[in-house]
Amino acid sequence: MKRHSAPILLDKAVIDVGSNSVRLVIFRTNATFFQPIFNEKVTASLGLGVMETGQLNPKGVVVARTAIARFMRIIKARDISNVYAVATAAVRDAKNGNWFLQQIQQDVGLKVRLLAGEEEARLSALGVIAGEPTANGLMADLGGSSLELVPIMRGKPGQGASYKLGPLAMNVQAGFERGATKKRINKMLENPDAFQHPEPAKTLFAVGGAWRSLALVHMEMRGYPLHVLHNYRLKLSEVKTLTRLVEKQSSASLAKIRGVSSKRAATLPYAALLLGRLIRIADVDEVVISSFGLREGLLYDHLPAKDAKTHPVLASVEALAHQNWSSPEFGQASKDWLAPVFAKYSKVFGTNRAALMQTAVCQLADIGARMHPDHRAEIAFDLVLFAPFAGLTHAERASLALAIFHRYAGQQVPPRIALLMRLLSEKEQIWATAIGLGLRCASAVSGRTASLLSRTSLRINSKTLTLDAQGEASILLTTTPGRRLRDLATAMKLEAKLID
């Protein structure tokens, strides 16, 4: 049988010259899979004082130029040819912004693209779409100097706009008066184009470090069991409670929260106040955190059309499975073989998500192949649970992780299962157990080979789960495959039957 070729993973570099920091992120990519493998941030505070002086922070200019020179050395040493460099609000607003970019080009030969406000907004919205292809709502990206707003209509960005509502532009680092600040925000957001959505924008997709830090605060407040920010969802009532609490806190108290830096804590009360105003003005029902933003949107914008259409879940599982690419055909063969089992649970994730989840779990079926057998199940569980997936809800992510755990550990349960139960419904737990045991059975029957698996078949009739391996294939049905078939049948509340 012809073996599937492994995906070609390409490294790409993005240099983001922002108002607060200058950052280099190197992504390992596969179509719409963008995995950060190197991420370095240097705080330059270029935007500090721009609103008052019209000039970039002089000390920040020196820091930024030095950082970018270092970044380019790293990029060259890694032999990366795909390099994207952009500058945003602070450089855009400063009178000496173009001079600064010319200095960078003279220093290291790097031409930095200066983004207009509308273009910055569009790219941030594309980042959200790259992480959630069916996104529908309002994208809000809060940076150091600006807030970008873009309506997103079923995976397509609308006309965006940029507002000088970042903490540096609002000069709130040393504190602010809430009443006066609310009035300024309300005035700047009077009838913004971004709120003109053809359908009611029920979801606000929050992009940027400030929003992510607010989500961290909320996770700590509720003892949330999964420390993954992307696709973290807050109901309207939760957002209202959170923002009212945080906007009244001191930076010292906020800095004590895990994951919140002292510098971020200084502007977090303002970020909370702004988010509180946004949800009222935009009249949304929920806030969803997107870890994808400008940088991912920049990469997405440069993808060939065919790659851009690849669902991020499929691109992600292909790339992650490639790291343990011992039997690439086994995933697709398992999906075909388990079709009767999948059919029994087809409604668990809904019609639009069922096929996606089936493909994802089967592509991940061999992810633990090269790991130590004593710890394989736990390591594979963690790999999937905390993988850099986009396009998955937290419940879907946990379901995949639990299924892969059962694929290696059988009917055992992972150590953190009690915490995960808060994320999964009973039906999702049943799906994960059955599919995991099904993959375990498929592995035992075939030795993880598509050719042998295709010579057997599963079927469900009334109360019986039957494994058929007639003719020469009957030799495959030894003790272990029979035992694993019984485990699967028990989980499905069926009787096991072997036909050889």
Coordinates of C-alpha atoms in Angstrom, one line a residue:
M1 CA 0.0 0.0 0.0
K2 CA 1.2 3.5 -0.8
R3 CA 2.1 5.4 2.4
H4 CA 0.8 8.8 3.0
S5 CA 3.4 11.5 2.8
A6 CA 4.0 13.5 5.9
P7 CA 3.0 17.1 5.8
I8 CA 5.7 19.7 5.1
L9 CA 6.0 21.9 8.1
L10 CA 7.3 25.4 7.3
D11 CA 8.7 27.9 9.7
K12 CA 7.7 31.5 9.3
A13 CA 8.7 34.6 11.4
V14 CA 6.6 37.6 12.4
I15 CA 8.1 40.7 13.9
D16 CA 5.4 42.9 15.5
V17 CA 6.4 46.4 16.3
G18 CA 3.6 47.5 18.8
S19 CA 3.0 50.4 21.0
N20 CA 4.0 48.5 24.2
S21 CA 6.4 45.9 23.0
V22 CA 8.4 44.6 20.0
R23 CA 7.9 40.9 19.5
L24 CA 9.3 38.1 17.4
V25 CA 7.2 35.0 17.0
I26 CA 8.4 32.0 14.9
F27 CA 5.6 29.8 13.8
R28 CA 5.8 26.2 12.6
T29 CA 3.0 26.0 10.1
N30 CA 0.9 23.6 8.1
A31 CA -1.8 25.4 6.1
T32 CA -4.0 27.0 8.9
F33 CA -2.0 25.4 11.7
F34 CA 0.2 28.1 13.3
Q35 CA 2.2 26.7 16.2
P36 CA 4.5 29.2 18.0
I37 CA 7.9 27.6 18.6
F38 CA 9.8 30.7 19.5
N39 CA 8.2 33.8 21.1
E40 CA 10.3 36.7 22.5
K41 CA 8.9 40.0 23.7
V42 CA 10.9 43.1 24.5
T43 CA 9.1 45.9 26.3
A44 CA 10.0 49.1 24.4
S45 CA 7.0 51.4 25.2
L46 CA 7.3 53.1 21.9
G47 CA 3.9 54.7 22.3
L48 CA 4.6 56.3 25.7
G49 CA 4.1 60.0 25.3
V50 CA 3.1 59.9 21.6
M51 CA -0.2 61.6 22.2
E52 CA 1.5 64.5 24.1
T53 CA 4.7 65.0 22.1
G54 CA 3.9 63.5 18.7
Q55 CA 7.2 61.6 18.9
L56 CA 8.0 58.0 19.7
N57 CA 9.5 57.4 23.1
P58 CA 13.3 58.0 22.5
K59 CA 14.4 55.3 25.0
G60 CA 11.9 52.9 23.4
V61 CA 13.4 53.6 19.9
V62 CA 16.8 52.5 21.1
V63 CA 15.4 49.4 22.8
A64 CA 13.3 48.5 19.7
R65 CA 16.2 48.9 17.2
T66 CA 18.4 46.7 19.4
A67 CA 15.7 44.1 19.8
I68 CA 15.0 44.0 16.1
A69 CA 18.7 43.6 15.3
R70 CA 18.8 40.6 17.7
F71 CA 15.6 39.2 16.1
M72 CA 17.1 39.3 12.6
R73 CA 20.2 37.4 13.8
I74 CA 17.9 34.7 15.2
I75 CA 15.9 34.5 12.0
K76 CA 19.1 34.3 9.9
A77 CA 20.6 31.6 12.2
R78 CA 17.4 29.6 11.8
D79 CA 17.5 30.0 8.0
I80 CA 13.9 31.3 7.8
S81 CA 13.0 32.9 4.5
N82 CA 9.4 33.8 5.2
V83 CA 9.6 36.9 7.3
Y84 CA 6.7 39.4 7.9
A85 CA 7.3 42.6 9.8
V86 CA 4.6 45.1 10.7
A87 CA 4.3 48.3 12.8
T88 CA 1.0 49.4 14.3
A89 CA -0.6 52.4 16.1
A90 CA 2.3 54.1 17.9
V91 CA 4.5 54.2 14.8
R92 CA 1.5 55.2 12.7
D93 CA 0.6 58.1 15.0
A94 CA 4.1 59.4 15.6
K95 CA 5.5 62.2 13.5
N96 CA 8.8 60.4 13.4
G97 CA 7.3 57.0 12.7
N98 CA 8.6 56.8 9.1
W99 CA 12.0 58.0 10.2
F100 CA 12.1 55.1 12.8
L101 CA 11.2 52.5 10.1
Q102 CA 13.9 53.9 7.8
Q103 CA 16.4 53.5 10.6
I104 CA 15.4 49.8 11.0
Q105 CA 15.9 49.3 7.3
Q106 CA 19.3 50.9 7.5
D107 CA 20.3 48.8 10.6
V108 CA 19.3 45.3 9.4
G109 CA 17.9 45.6 5.9
L110 CA 14.3 44.9 7.1
K111 CA 11.4 46.7 5.5
V112 CA 8.7 47.0 8.1
R113 CA 5.2 47.4 6.8
L114 CA 3.3 50.3 8.4
L115 CA -0.3 49.3 8.8
A116 CA -3.2 51.7 8.5
G117 CA -5.8 51.4 11.2
E118 CA -8.3 49.7 9.0
E119 CA -5.7 47.2 7.7
E120 CA -4.6 46.4 11.2
A121 CA -8.2 45.8 12.1
R122 CA -8.8 43.6 9.0
L123 CA -5.7 41.4 9.8
S124 CA -6.8 41.0 13.4
A125 CA -10.2 39.8 12.2
L126 CA -8.5 37.4 9.8
G127 CA -6.6 36.0 12.8
V128 CA -9.9 35.3 14.6
I129 CA -11.3 33.7 11.5
A130 CA -8.1 31.6 11.1
G131 CA -8.8 30.2 14.6
E132 CA -12.5 29.8 14.1
P133 CA -13.6 29.6 10.5
T134 CA -17.3 30.0 11.3
A135 CA -16.8 33.1 13.5
N136 CA -19.8 35.4 13.6
G137 CA -19.9 38.6 15.7
L138 CA -17.7 41.5 16.6
M139 CA -13.8 41.4 16.8
A140 CA -12.3 43.7 19.4
D141 CA -8.4 43.9 19.5
L142 CA -7.0 46.0 22.3
G143 CA -3.4 47.0 21.9
G144 CA -1.2 49.6 23.7
S145 CA -2.5 52.6 21.8
S146 CA -5.6 51.5 19.9
L147 CA -8.7 49.4 19.8
E148 CA -9.6 47.8 16.5
L149 CA -13.2 46.8 15.9
V150 CA -14.4 44.6 13.0
P151 CA -17.7 42.9 12.3
I152 CA -17.3 39.3 11.3
M153 CA -20.1 37.7 9.3
R154 CA -19.9 33.9 9.0
G155 CA -16.2 33.8 8.6
K156 CA -15.8 36.9 6.5
P157 CA -14.5 40.3 7.9
G158 CA -16.5 43.4 7.4
Q159 CA -15.3 47.0 7.3
G160 CA -13.1 47.7 10.4
A161 CA -12.1 50.8 12.2
S162 CA -9.4 51.8 14.7
Y163 CA -9.9 54.0 17.8
K164 CA -7.4 55.6 20.0
L165 CA -8.6 53.8 23.1
G166 CA -5.5 51.8 24.1
P167 CA -4.2 52.5 27.6
L168 CA -1.2 54.5 26.3
A169 CA -3.4 56.7 24.2
M170 CA -5.8 57.2 27.1
N171 CA -2.9 57.8 29.5
V172 CA -4.3 55.5 32.2
Q173 CA -1.1 53.8 33.4
A174 CA -1.0 55.7 36.6
G175 CA -4.8 55.4 37.3
F176 CA -7.9 57.1 36.0
E177 CA -11.2 58.5 37.1
R178 CA -13.9 56.0 36.1
G179 CA -16.7 58.4 35.3
A180 CA -14.7 60.7 33.1
T181 CA -13.1 57.8 31.3
K182 CA -16.5 56.2 30.6
K183 CA -17.7 59.4 29.0
R184 CA -14.5 59.5 26.8
I185 CA -15.1 55.9 25.7
N186 CA -18.8 56.5 25.0
K187 CA -18.0 59.6 22.9
M188 CA -15.4 57.8 20.8
L189 CA -17.6 54.9 20.2
E190 CA -20.7 56.8 19.1
N191 CA -22.3 55.0 16.2
P192 CA -19.1 53.2 15.1
D193 CA -19.2 51.4 11.7
A194 CA -18.0 48.2 13.4
F195 CA -21.4 47.8 15.2
Q196 CA -23.3 47.9 11.9
H197 CA -23.8 44.1 11.7
P198 CA -26.4 42.7 9.3
E199 CA -27.3 40.2 12.0
P200 CA -27.3 40.9 15.7
A201 CA -23.6 40.4 16.8
K202 CA -24.2 38.1 19.8
T203 CA -20.5 37.2 20.3
L204 CA -17.6 39.5 21.0
F205 CA -14.2 37.9 20.0
A206 CA -11.6 39.5 22.3
V207 CA -8.1 39.7 21.0
G208 CA -5.0 41.1 22.8
G209 CA -3.0 40.6 26.0
A210 CA -5.3 42.7 28.2
W211 CA -8.4 40.7 27.4
R212 CA -6.4 37.4 27.9
S213 CA -5.3 38.6 31.3
L214 CA -8.9 39.4 32.2
A215 CA -9.8 35.8 31.2
L216 CA -7.0 34.6 33.5
V217 CA -8.5 36.5 36.4
H218 CA -11.9 34.9 35.6
M219 CA -10.3 31.4 35.4
E220 CA -8.8 31.9 38.9
M221 CA -12.1 33.2 40.3
R222 CA -14.0 30.1 39.2
G223 CA -11.2 27.5 39.6
Y224 CA -11.5 26.6 35.9
P225 CA -10.0 23.1 35.2
L226 CA -8.4 23.8 31.8
H227 CA -5.7 26.5 31.6
V228 CA -6.2 27.2 27.9
L229 CA -7.2 30.7 26.9
H230 CA -8.1 30.2 23.3
N231 CA -11.9 29.8 22.9
Y232 CA -12.5 30.5 26.6
R233 CA -16.0 31.7 26.8
L234 CA -17.7 34.0 29.3
K235 CA -21.4 34.6 29.5
L236 CA -22.7 38.1 29.6
S237 CA -23.5 37.9 33.3
E238 CA -19.9 36.6 34.0
V239 CA -18.4 39.5 32.0
K240 CA -20.4 42.1 33.9
T241 CA -19.3 40.6 37.2
L242 CA -15.7 40.3 36.2
T243 CA -15.3 43.8 34.7
R244 CA -17.1 45.5 37.7
L245 CA -14.7 43.7 40.0
V246 CA -11.4 44.2 38.2
E247 CA -11.9 47.9 37.3
K248 CA -12.0 48.7 41.1
Q249 CA -8.9 46.6 41.9
S250 CA -5.3 47.9 42.6
S251 CA -2.5 46.9 40.3
A252 CA -0.8 45.3 43.3
S253 CA -3.7 42.9 44.0
L254 CA -4.1 42.0 40.3
A255 CA -0.3 41.2 40.0
K256 CA -0.7 38.5 42.5
I257 CA -2.9 36.5 40.1
R258 CA -1.1 33.7 38.3
G259 CA -0.2 34.7 34.8
V260 CA -0.8 38.4 35.2
S261 CA 2.5 40.5 35.1
S262 CA 2.9 43.7 37.1
K263 CA 3.1 45.7 33.9
R264 CA -0.2 44.2 32.7
A265 CA -1.8 44.7 36.1
A266 CA -1.3 48.4 35.9
T267 CA -3.6 48.8 32.9
L268 CA -6.0 45.9 33.6
P269 CA -8.6 48.0 35.5
Y270 CA -8.9 50.2 32.4
A271 CA -9.1 47.2 30.1
A272 CA -12.0 45.9 32.3
L273 CA -13.8 49.2 32.2
L274 CA -13.5 49.4 28.4
L275 CA -14.7 45.8 28.0
G276 CA -17.7 46.6 30.2
R277 CA -18.6 49.6 28.0
L278 CA -18.1 47.5 24.8
I279 CA -20.5 44.7 25.8
R280 CA -23.2 47.3 26.6
I281 CA -22.7 49.3 23.5
A282 CA -22.4 46.3 21.2
D283 CA -25.2 44.4 23.0
V284 CA -23.5 41.0 22.8
D285 CA -24.5 37.9 24.8
E286 CA -21.0 36.4 25.3
V287 CA -17.3 37.1 25.1
V288 CA -14.9 34.5 23.5
I289 CA -11.2 34.9 24.0
S290 CA -9.1 34.4 20.8
S291 CA -5.4 33.8 21.1
F292 CA -5.3 34.3 17.4
G293 CA -5.0 37.9 16.2
L294 CA -2.9 40.2 14.1
R295 CA 0.1 37.9 13.7
E296 CA -1.9 34.8 12.8
G297 CA -4.0 37.0 10.5
L298 CA -0.9 38.2 8.7
L299 CA 0.1 34.5 8.1
Y300 CA -3.4 33.6 7.1
D301 CA -3.6 36.5 4.7
H302 CA -0.6 35.2 2.8
L303 CA -1.8 31.6 2.5
P304 CA -2.7 30.1 -0.9
A305 CA -6.4 29.8 -1.3
K306 CA -6.4 26.0 -1.0
D307 CA -4.5 26.1 2.3
A308 CA -6.7 28.9 3.7
K309 CA -9.7 26.7 3.2
T310 CA -8.2 23.9 5.4
H311 CA -10.0 23.7 8.7
P312 CA -7.6 24.5 11.5
V313 CA -8.5 21.4 13.4
L314 CA -7.6 19.2 10.5
A315 CA -4.4 21.1 9.8
S316 CA -3.5 20.9 13.5
V317 CA -4.0 17.1 14.0
E318 CA -2.1 16.4 10.8
A319 CA 0.8 18.4 12.0
L320 CA 0.7 17.0 15.5
A321 CA 0.3 13.4 14.3
H322 CA 3.3 14.0 12.0
Q323 CA 5.6 14.2 15.1
N324 CA 4.8 10.5 15.7
W325 CA 4.2 9.5 12.1
S326 CA 4.7 5.7 12.6
S327 CA 1.6 4.6 10.7
P328 CA -0.1 7.4 8.9
E329 CA -2.7 5.3 7.1
F330 CA -4.0 3.9 10.3
G331 CA -6.0 7.1 11.1
Q332 CA -8.2 7.0 8.0
A333 CA -8.5 3.2 8.1
S334 CA -9.7 3.5 11.7
K335 CA -12.3 6.1 10.8
D336 CA -13.7 3.8 8.2
W337 CA -13.6 0.8 10.4
L338 CA -15.3 2.5 13.3
A339 CA -18.1 3.9 11.2
P340 CA -20.8 1.9 12.9
V341 CA -19.6 3.1 16.3
F342 CA -19.4 6.7 15.2
A343 CA -23.0 6.4 13.8
K344 CA -24.3 5.3 17.2
Y345 CA -23.0 8.6 18.7
S346 CA -23.4 10.9 15.7
K347 CA -25.6 13.4 17.5
V348 CA -23.2 14.1 20.4
F349 CA -21.4 17.0 18.8
G350 CA -24.1 17.9 16.3
T351 CA -24.3 17.3 12.5
N352 CA -21.8 20.0 11.6
R353 CA -19.1 18.9 14.0
A354 CA -19.4 15.1 14.0
A355 CA -17.3 14.4 10.9
L356 CA -14.6 16.9 12.1
M357 CA -14.3 15.2 15.5
Q358 CA -14.2 11.7 13.9
T359 CA -11.3 12.7 11.6
A360 CA -9.5 14.5 14.4
V361 CA -9.6 11.6 16.9
C362 CA -8.6 9.0 14.4
Q363 CA -5.7 11.1 13.1
L364 CA -4.5 11.4 16.7
A365 CA -4.8 7.7 17.3
D366 CA -1.1 7.0 17.0
I367 CA 0.2 10.1 18.7
G368 CA 1.6 8.1 21.7
A369 CA 3.4 5.4 19.6
R370 CA 6.9 6.6 20.4
M371 CA 6.5 7.4 24.0
H372 CA 7.5 5.4 27.1
P373 CA 4.8 2.6 27.5
D374 CA 4.6 3.2 31.3
H375 CA 3.5 6.8 30.8
R376 CA 2.1 6.7 27.2
A377 CA -1.5 7.2 28.1
E378 CA -0.9 10.2 30.5
I379 CA 1.6 11.9 28.1
A380 CA -0.7 11.5 25.1
F381 CA -3.7 12.8 27.1
D382 CA -1.7 15.9 28.1
L383 CA -0.4 16.4 24.5
V384 CA -3.9 16.5 23.1
L385 CA -5.5 18.4 26.0
F386 CA -2.9 21.2 25.8
A387 CA -2.1 21.1 22.1
P388 CA -2.1 24.4 20.1
F389 CA -5.4 23.6 18.5
A390 CA -7.6 26.2 17.0
G391 CA -11.2 25.7 16.0
L392 CA -12.2 23.5 19.0
T393 CA -14.3 24.3 22.0
H394 CA -12.9 23.4 25.4
A395 CA -15.4 20.5 25.6
E396 CA -14.3 19.1 22.2
R397 CA -10.6 19.5 23.2
A398 CA -11.2 17.6 26.4
S399 CA -13.3 14.9 24.6
L400 CA -10.4 14.2 22.2
A401 CA -7.9 14.0 25.0
L402 CA -10.1 11.6 27.0
A403 CA -10.6 9.4 23.9
I404 CA -6.9 9.2 23.3
F405 CA -6.3 8.3 26.9
H406 CA -8.7 5.4 26.7
R407 CA -7.1 4.4 23.4
Y408 CA -3.9 3.7 25.4
A409 CA -5.1 2.9 28.9
G410 CA -8.3 1.0 28.2
Q411 CA -11.0 1.4 30.8
Q412 CA -8.8 3.3 33.3
V413 CA -9.5 6.9 33.9
P414 CA -7.0 9.8 33.8
P415 CA -5.8 11.3 37.1
R416 CA -7.5 14.7 36.4
I417 CA -10.8 13.2 35.3
A418 CA -12.8 14.7 38.1
L419 CA -11.8 18.2 37.0
L420 CA -12.6 17.4 33.3
M421 CA -16.1 16.3 34.3
R422 CA -16.9 20.0 34.7
L423 CA -16.2 20.5 31.0
L424 CA -17.9 17.4 29.5
S425 CA -21.5 16.3 29.4
E426 CA -22.4 12.7 30.1
K427 CA -22.8 12.1 26.4
E428 CA -19.4 13.5 25.6
Q429 CA -17.8 11.3 28.2
I430 CA -19.5 8.2 26.8
W431 CA -18.4 9.2 23.3
A432 CA -14.8 9.6 24.4
T433 CA -14.8 6.3 26.2
A434 CA -16.3 4.3 23.3
I435 CA -14.2 5.9 20.6
G436 CA -11.0 5.5 22.6
L437 CA -11.8 1.8 23.3
G438 CA -12.7 1.4 19.6
L439 CA -9.3 2.8 18.5
R440 CA -7.7 0.4 21.0
C441 CA -9.5 -2.5 19.5
A442 CA -8.6 -1.5 16.0
S443 CA -4.9 -1.3 17.0
A444 CA -5.0 -4.7 18.5
V445 CA -6.7 -6.3 15.5
S446 CA -4.4 -4.8 12.9
G447 CA -1.1 -4.0 14.5
R448 CA -1.9 -0.4 13.5
T449 CA -1.8 -1.3 9.8
A450 CA -4.5 -0.2 7.4
S451 CA -4.1 -3.2 5.1
L452 CA -4.9 -5.7 7.9
L453 CA -7.7 -3.6 9.4
S454 CA -9.4 -3.4 6.1
R455 CA -9.7 -7.2 6.0
T456 CA -12.0 -7.1 9.1
S457 CA -15.2 -5.3 9.8
L458 CA -17.4 -4.1 12.7
R459 CA -21.1 -4.1 12.7
I460 CA -23.9 -3.4 15.2
N461 CA -27.1 -5.4 15.1
S462 CA -29.7 -5.0 17.7
K463 CA -27.8 -5.7 21.0
T464 CA -24.6 -7.2 19.4
L465 CA -21.3 -5.7 18.4
T466 CA -19.8 -8.1 15.8
L467 CA -16.2 -8.3 14.6
D468 CA -16.0 -10.2 11.4
A469 CA -12.6 -11.5 10.1
Q470 CA -13.4 -14.4 7.8
G471 CA -11.0 -16.4 5.6
E472 CA -7.2 -15.7 6.1
A473 CA -8.0 -12.7 8.3
S474 CA -9.4 -15.0 11.0
I475 CA -5.8 -15.5 12.3
L476 CA -5.9 -11.9 13.5
L477 CA -8.5 -12.6 16.1
T478 CA -6.4 -13.8 19.0
T479 CA -6.9 -13.3 22.7
T480 CA -6.0 -9.6 22.9
P481 CA -8.3 -8.4 20.0
G482 CA -11.1 -10.5 21.5
R483 CA -10.6 -8.9 25.0
R484 CA -10.6 -5.4 23.6
L485 CA -13.7 -6.1 21.6
R486 CA -15.4 -7.1 24.8
D487 CA -14.2 -3.9 26.5
L488 CA -15.7 -1.8 23.6
A489 CA -19.0 -3.8 23.7
T490 CA -19.3 -3.3 27.4
A491 CA -18.8 0.4 27.1
M492 CA -21.5 0.5 24.5
K493 CA -23.8 -1.8 26.5
L494 CA -23.7 -4.5 23.8
E495 CA -22.8 -8.1 23.6
A496 CA -19.5 -8.9 21.8
K497 CA -19.4 -11.5 19.0
L498 CA -16.4 -12.7 17.0
I499 CA -16.9 -14.3 13.5
D500 CA -13.9 -16.1 12.2

